[in-house]
Amino acid sequence: METITAVKKYLQPDLQLWVAVSGTKRLFFTKISDVYETSFTILPPTDNGEKLIVTKKTVLEFMFVKESGKYFFTTTPIGIIKDNITLIAVELPETLQRNEMRAFYRVEMLRRLPVKIVSMAHTNTDYKKNDIVTMICTDLSGGGMKLVSPLCLDKEDILDIDLSGLVEGLDSVRARVIRYIDLEEEGHAVGVMFTSLSEPDRDKIIRCVFQRQHNKERLEDNFRRKNVF
């Protein structure tokens, strides 16, 4: 784990954060409003509409995810600011801790997505350029995804994948087929890599991946608790 002292380089307005009360596992979601010399303000953290209750004695553990890794820091609230919107003032931490992600973290899922065919290496009698085809995303990461397609795709085929129903704040992404995996029951499985993706948009995908994995772990944890005799 790496210690980072250039805190303000990373803690910027609109940065989305996960926060938990120290010693607990429940994650709440928030966003930085403003950053000052020794403090920053956040929107009241929520989880499925329920707000996190904090006091000046509450120790908060924050985390955010970027392409370069997962970042952690611990700090305490300073007070509540009530203006047009309610904000929580938090003490600026002296350091951040970073766990490097050498490969993009991925999460399994089953999600049908509209995919536009931009170019194909070989002529297909059933599909042509600019056709919209429904494909199934079976896993997603900040670098790409696995798709099950009704048509056989080749390496270097180019696709526009509609992620508007999956990743908040992102419409479509350009992707290139990098490998053919196998023939599955519902179609052909291929691996695609995102191309020309800006870092802010990649961060949105990484946050989506992390949130879905957290929700999955939370459901599994609740299931285990209910089945403990």
Protein backbone atom coordinates (compact mmCIF):
# COMPACT_ATOMS: atom_id res chain seq x y z
CA MET A 1 0.00 0.00 0.00
CA GLU A 2 1.34 3.43 -0.99
CA THR A 3 1.02 6.57 1.13
CA ILE A 4 0.13 9.73 -0.80
CA THR A 5 0.62 13.20 0.66
CA ALA A 6 -0.65 15.26 -2.31
CA VAL A 7 -4.18 14.97 -1.01
CA LYS A 8 -5.72 17.91 -2.89
CA LYS A 9 -4.58 16.47 -6.20
CA TYR A 10 -7.08 13.64 -5.68
CA LEU A 11 -9.82 15.15 -3.53
CA GLN A 12 -11.58 17.40 -6.02
CA PRO A 13 -15.16 18.76 -6.27
CA ASP A 14 -17.62 16.23 -7.74
CA LEU A 15 -15.43 13.27 -6.77
CA GLN A 16 -17.74 10.42 -5.79
CA LEU A 17 -16.90 8.64 -2.54
CA TRP A 18 -18.01 5.64 -0.53
CA VAL A 19 -18.05 6.23 3.21
CA ALA A 20 -18.61 4.04 6.27
CA VAL A 21 -18.53 4.62 9.99
CA SER A 22 -15.23 3.21 11.24
CA GLY A 23 -15.61 -0.39 12.37
CA THR A 24 -18.73 -1.08 10.26
CA LYS A 25 -19.17 -2.57 6.78
CA ARG A 26 -22.17 -0.67 5.47
CA LEU A 27 -21.16 1.71 2.69
CA PHE A 28 -22.93 4.98 1.98
CA PHE A 29 -22.51 7.06 -1.15
CA THR A 30 -21.61 10.75 -1.30
CA LYS A 31 -19.87 13.39 -3.42
CA ILE A 32 -17.43 16.19 -2.64
CA SER A 33 -18.95 19.66 -2.95
CA ASP A 34 -15.95 21.95 -2.26
CA VAL A 35 -12.36 21.60 -1.06
CA TYR A 36 -10.70 24.17 1.21
CA GLU A 37 -7.32 24.59 2.88
CA THR A 38 -7.92 22.26 5.82
CA SER A 39 -11.36 20.81 5.11
CA PHE A 40 -13.81 19.73 2.44
CA THR A 41 -17.58 19.47 2.25
CA ILE A 42 -19.68 16.52 1.14
CA LEU A 43 -23.33 15.87 0.41
CA PRO A 44 -25.09 13.86 3.16
CA PRO A 45 -24.10 10.21 2.51
CA THR A 46 -27.00 7.93 1.57
CA ASP A 47 -27.66 4.25 0.96
CA ASN A 48 -30.92 3.39 -0.84
CA GLY A 49 -32.45 6.65 0.37
CA GLU A 50 -31.35 6.24 4.00
CA LYS A 51 -29.00 8.95 5.28
CA LEU A 52 -25.90 8.27 7.35
CA ILE A 53 -26.17 9.97 10.77
CA VAL A 54 -22.85 11.54 11.82
CA THR A 55 -21.64 13.60 14.77
CA LYS A 56 -18.33 15.28 15.56
CA LYS A 57 -17.32 12.12 17.42
CA THR A 58 -17.93 9.89 14.40
CA VAL A 59 -14.84 8.49 12.70
CA LEU A 60 -15.45 8.11 8.97
CA GLU A 61 -13.62 5.83 6.54
CA PHE A 62 -13.71 7.01 2.93
CA MET A 63 -12.83 5.21 -0.26
CA PHE A 64 -12.82 6.06 -3.96
CA VAL A 65 -11.71 4.18 -7.04
CA LYS A 66 -9.78 5.40 -10.05
CA GLU A 67 -7.98 3.66 -12.87
CA SER A 68 -4.73 3.93 -10.89
CA GLY A 69 -6.08 2.16 -7.83
CA LYS A 70 -8.33 2.15 -4.79
CA TYR A 71 -7.80 5.05 -2.38
CA PHE A 72 -8.60 5.09 1.33
CA PHE A 73 -8.51 7.69 4.10
CA THR A 74 -9.97 8.21 7.57
CA THR A 75 -11.15 11.52 8.98
CA THR A 76 -13.77 13.16 11.20
CA PRO A 77 -16.67 15.59 10.62
CA ILE A 78 -16.30 19.23 11.64
CA GLY A 79 -19.91 20.34 11.44
CA ILE A 80 -23.09 20.71 9.40
CA ILE A 81 -23.55 23.57 6.93
CA LYS A 82 -27.14 24.48 6.08
CA ASP A 83 -27.64 26.84 3.14
CA ASN A 84 -29.51 26.09 -0.08
CA ILE A 85 -28.48 22.48 0.49
CA THR A 86 -27.22 20.68 3.57
CA LEU A 87 -23.51 19.87 3.53
CA ILE A 88 -21.22 18.10 5.97
CA ALA A 89 -17.83 19.72 6.61
CA VAL A 90 -15.05 17.15 7.05
CA GLU A 91 -11.44 17.55 8.11
CA LEU A 92 -8.99 17.20 5.22
CA PRO A 93 -6.79 14.13 5.79
CA GLU A 94 -3.01 14.47 5.81
CA THR A 95 -2.49 11.41 3.60
CA LEU A 96 -4.27 8.91 1.37
CA GLN A 97 -3.54 5.19 1.13
CA ARG A 98 -3.54 3.63 -2.33
CA ASN A 99 -3.81 0.00 -3.34
CA GLU A 100 -2.64 -0.31 -6.93
CA MET A 101 -4.87 -2.22 -9.35
CA ARG A 102 -2.49 -3.86 -11.80
CA ALA A 103 -5.39 -5.13 -13.85
CA PHE A 104 -8.86 -3.72 -14.12
CA TYR A 105 -11.18 -5.16 -11.50
CA ARG A 106 -14.15 -6.86 -13.13
CA VAL A 107 -17.56 -8.03 -11.98
CA GLU A 108 -19.78 -10.75 -13.41
CA MET A 109 -23.29 -9.86 -14.55
CA LEU A 110 -25.99 -10.69 -17.06
CA ARG A 111 -27.21 -7.57 -18.83
CA ARG A 112 -28.69 -7.15 -22.32
CA LEU A 113 -27.22 -4.15 -24.13
CA PRO A 114 -27.91 -2.52 -27.53
CA VAL A 115 -24.75 -2.66 -29.63
CA LYS A 116 -24.20 -0.84 -32.93
CA ILE A 117 -21.98 -2.49 -35.52
CA VAL A 118 -19.43 0.08 -36.68
CA SER A 119 -17.29 -2.18 -38.84
CA MET A 120 -16.89 -5.91 -39.49
CA ALA A 121 -13.93 -7.70 -41.02
CA HIS A 122 -16.12 -10.16 -42.91
CA THR A 123 -19.43 -9.79 -44.72
CA ASN A 124 -22.39 -11.16 -42.80
CA THR A 125 -25.61 -12.04 -44.62
CA ASP A 126 -27.80 -11.33 -41.55
CA TYR A 127 -26.15 -8.20 -40.18
CA LYS A 128 -24.57 -5.14 -41.74
CA LYS A 129 -22.85 -1.89 -40.76
CA ASN A 130 -24.90 0.39 -38.45
CA ASP A 131 -27.28 -2.40 -37.42
CA ILE A 132 -28.26 -2.38 -33.72
CA VAL A 133 -27.87 -5.83 -32.19
CA THR A 134 -28.84 -6.92 -28.67
CA MET A 135 -25.88 -8.59 -26.95
CA ILE A 136 -25.44 -9.92 -23.41
CA CYS A 137 -22.74 -8.47 -21.17
CA THR A 138 -21.47 -11.23 -18.86
CA ASP A 139 -18.68 -9.27 -17.18
CA LEU A 140 -17.54 -5.66 -17.06
CA SER A 141 -14.33 -3.86 -16.12
CA GLY A 142 -12.77 -0.46 -16.63
CA GLY A 143 -10.89 -1.86 -19.61
CA GLY A 144 -13.58 -3.77 -21.45
CA MET A 145 -16.20 -6.49 -21.22
CA LYS A 146 -17.22 -9.96 -22.28
CA LEU A 147 -20.15 -10.06 -24.70
CA VAL A 148 -22.31 -12.90 -25.94
CA SER A 149 -23.36 -12.01 -29.48
CA PRO A 150 -25.88 -13.63 -31.86
CA LEU A 151 -23.39 -13.04 -34.69
CA CYS A 152 -19.86 -14.30 -34.97
CA LEU A 153 -17.46 -11.39 -34.50
CA ASP A 154 -13.81 -11.31 -35.53
CA LYS A 155 -10.79 -9.66 -33.96
CA GLU A 156 -10.59 -5.94 -34.83
CA ASP A 157 -14.35 -5.60 -35.40
CA ILE A 158 -15.52 -2.24 -34.00
CA LEU A 159 -18.66 -1.75 -31.92
CA ASP A 160 -20.51 1.11 -30.21
CA ILE A 161 -21.94 -0.24 -26.95
CA ASP A 162 -24.88 1.52 -25.30
CA LEU A 163 -24.12 1.70 -21.55
CA SER A 164 -26.73 4.33 -20.68
CA GLY A 165 -28.87 1.81 -18.78
CA LEU A 166 -25.92 0.39 -16.88
CA VAL A 167 -23.39 3.14 -16.09
CA GLU A 168 -24.70 6.42 -14.70
CA GLY A 169 -23.70 9.46 -16.73
CA LEU A 170 -22.36 7.47 -19.70
CA ASP A 171 -24.09 6.91 -23.03
CA SER A 172 -22.13 4.76 -25.46
CA VAL A 173 -18.52 3.62 -25.70
CA ARG A 174 -16.44 2.54 -28.66
CA ALA A 175 -14.96 -0.95 -28.32
CA ARG A 176 -12.79 -3.29 -30.38
CA VAL A 177 -13.02 -7.07 -30.40
CA ILE A 178 -9.71 -8.44 -29.13
CA ARG A 179 -10.45 -12.15 -28.80
CA TYR A 180 -12.98 -14.83 -29.62
CA ILE A 181 -13.70 -16.86 -26.49
CA ASP A 182 -16.12 -19.65 -27.34
CA LEU A 183 -19.54 -20.59 -28.64
CA GLU A 184 -22.16 -20.36 -25.90
CA GLU A 185 -25.76 -21.51 -25.82
CA GLU A 186 -27.09 -18.05 -26.66
CA GLY A 187 -24.40 -17.04 -29.12
CA HIS A 188 -20.72 -16.29 -29.63
CA ALA A 189 -18.68 -15.03 -26.67
CA VAL A 190 -16.03 -12.40 -27.36
CA GLY A 191 -13.81 -10.13 -25.33
CA VAL A 192 -13.85 -6.44 -26.25
CA MET A 193 -11.57 -3.60 -25.19
CA PHE A 194 -12.78 -0.02 -24.76
CA THR A 195 -11.01 2.45 -27.06
CA SER A 196 -10.75 6.26 -26.95
CA LEU A 197 -12.28 6.30 -23.47
CA SER A 198 -11.58 9.40 -21.39
CA GLU A 199 -10.36 8.93 -17.82
CA PRO A 200 -13.54 10.49 -16.32
CA ASP A 201 -15.71 8.08 -18.32
CA ARG A 202 -13.47 5.14 -17.36
CA ASP A 203 -13.83 6.19 -13.73
CA LYS A 204 -17.63 6.03 -14.13
CA ILE A 205 -17.36 2.43 -15.33
CA ILE A 206 -14.96 1.52 -12.52
CA ARG A 207 -17.31 3.03 -9.94
CA CYS A 208 -20.21 1.06 -11.45
CA VAL A 209 -18.17 -2.16 -11.28
CA PHE A 210 -17.16 -1.54 -7.70
CA GLN A 211 -20.71 -0.64 -6.60
CA ARG A 212 -22.19 -3.77 -8.21
CA GLN A 213 -19.55 -5.95 -6.55
CA HIS A 214 -20.26 -4.30 -3.20
CA ASN A 215 -24.01 -4.87 -3.62
CA LYS A 216 -23.36 -8.51 -4.51
CA GLU A 217 -21.17 -9.05 -1.43
CA ARG A 218 -23.73 -7.32 0.75
CA LEU A 219 -26.53 -9.60 -0.49
CA GLU A 220 -24.34 -12.67 0.05
CA ASP A 221 -23.48 -11.48 3.56
CA ASN A 222 -27.18 -10.94 4.39
CA PHE A 223 -28.00 -14.40 3.03
CA ARG A 224 -25.32 -16.02 5.18
CA ARG A 225 -26.59 -14.21 8.28
CA LYS A 226 -30.17 -15.35 7.68
CA ASN A 227 -29.03 -18.95 7.28
CA VAL A 228 -26.86 -19.16 10.38
CA PHE A 229 -28.43 -21.48 12.97
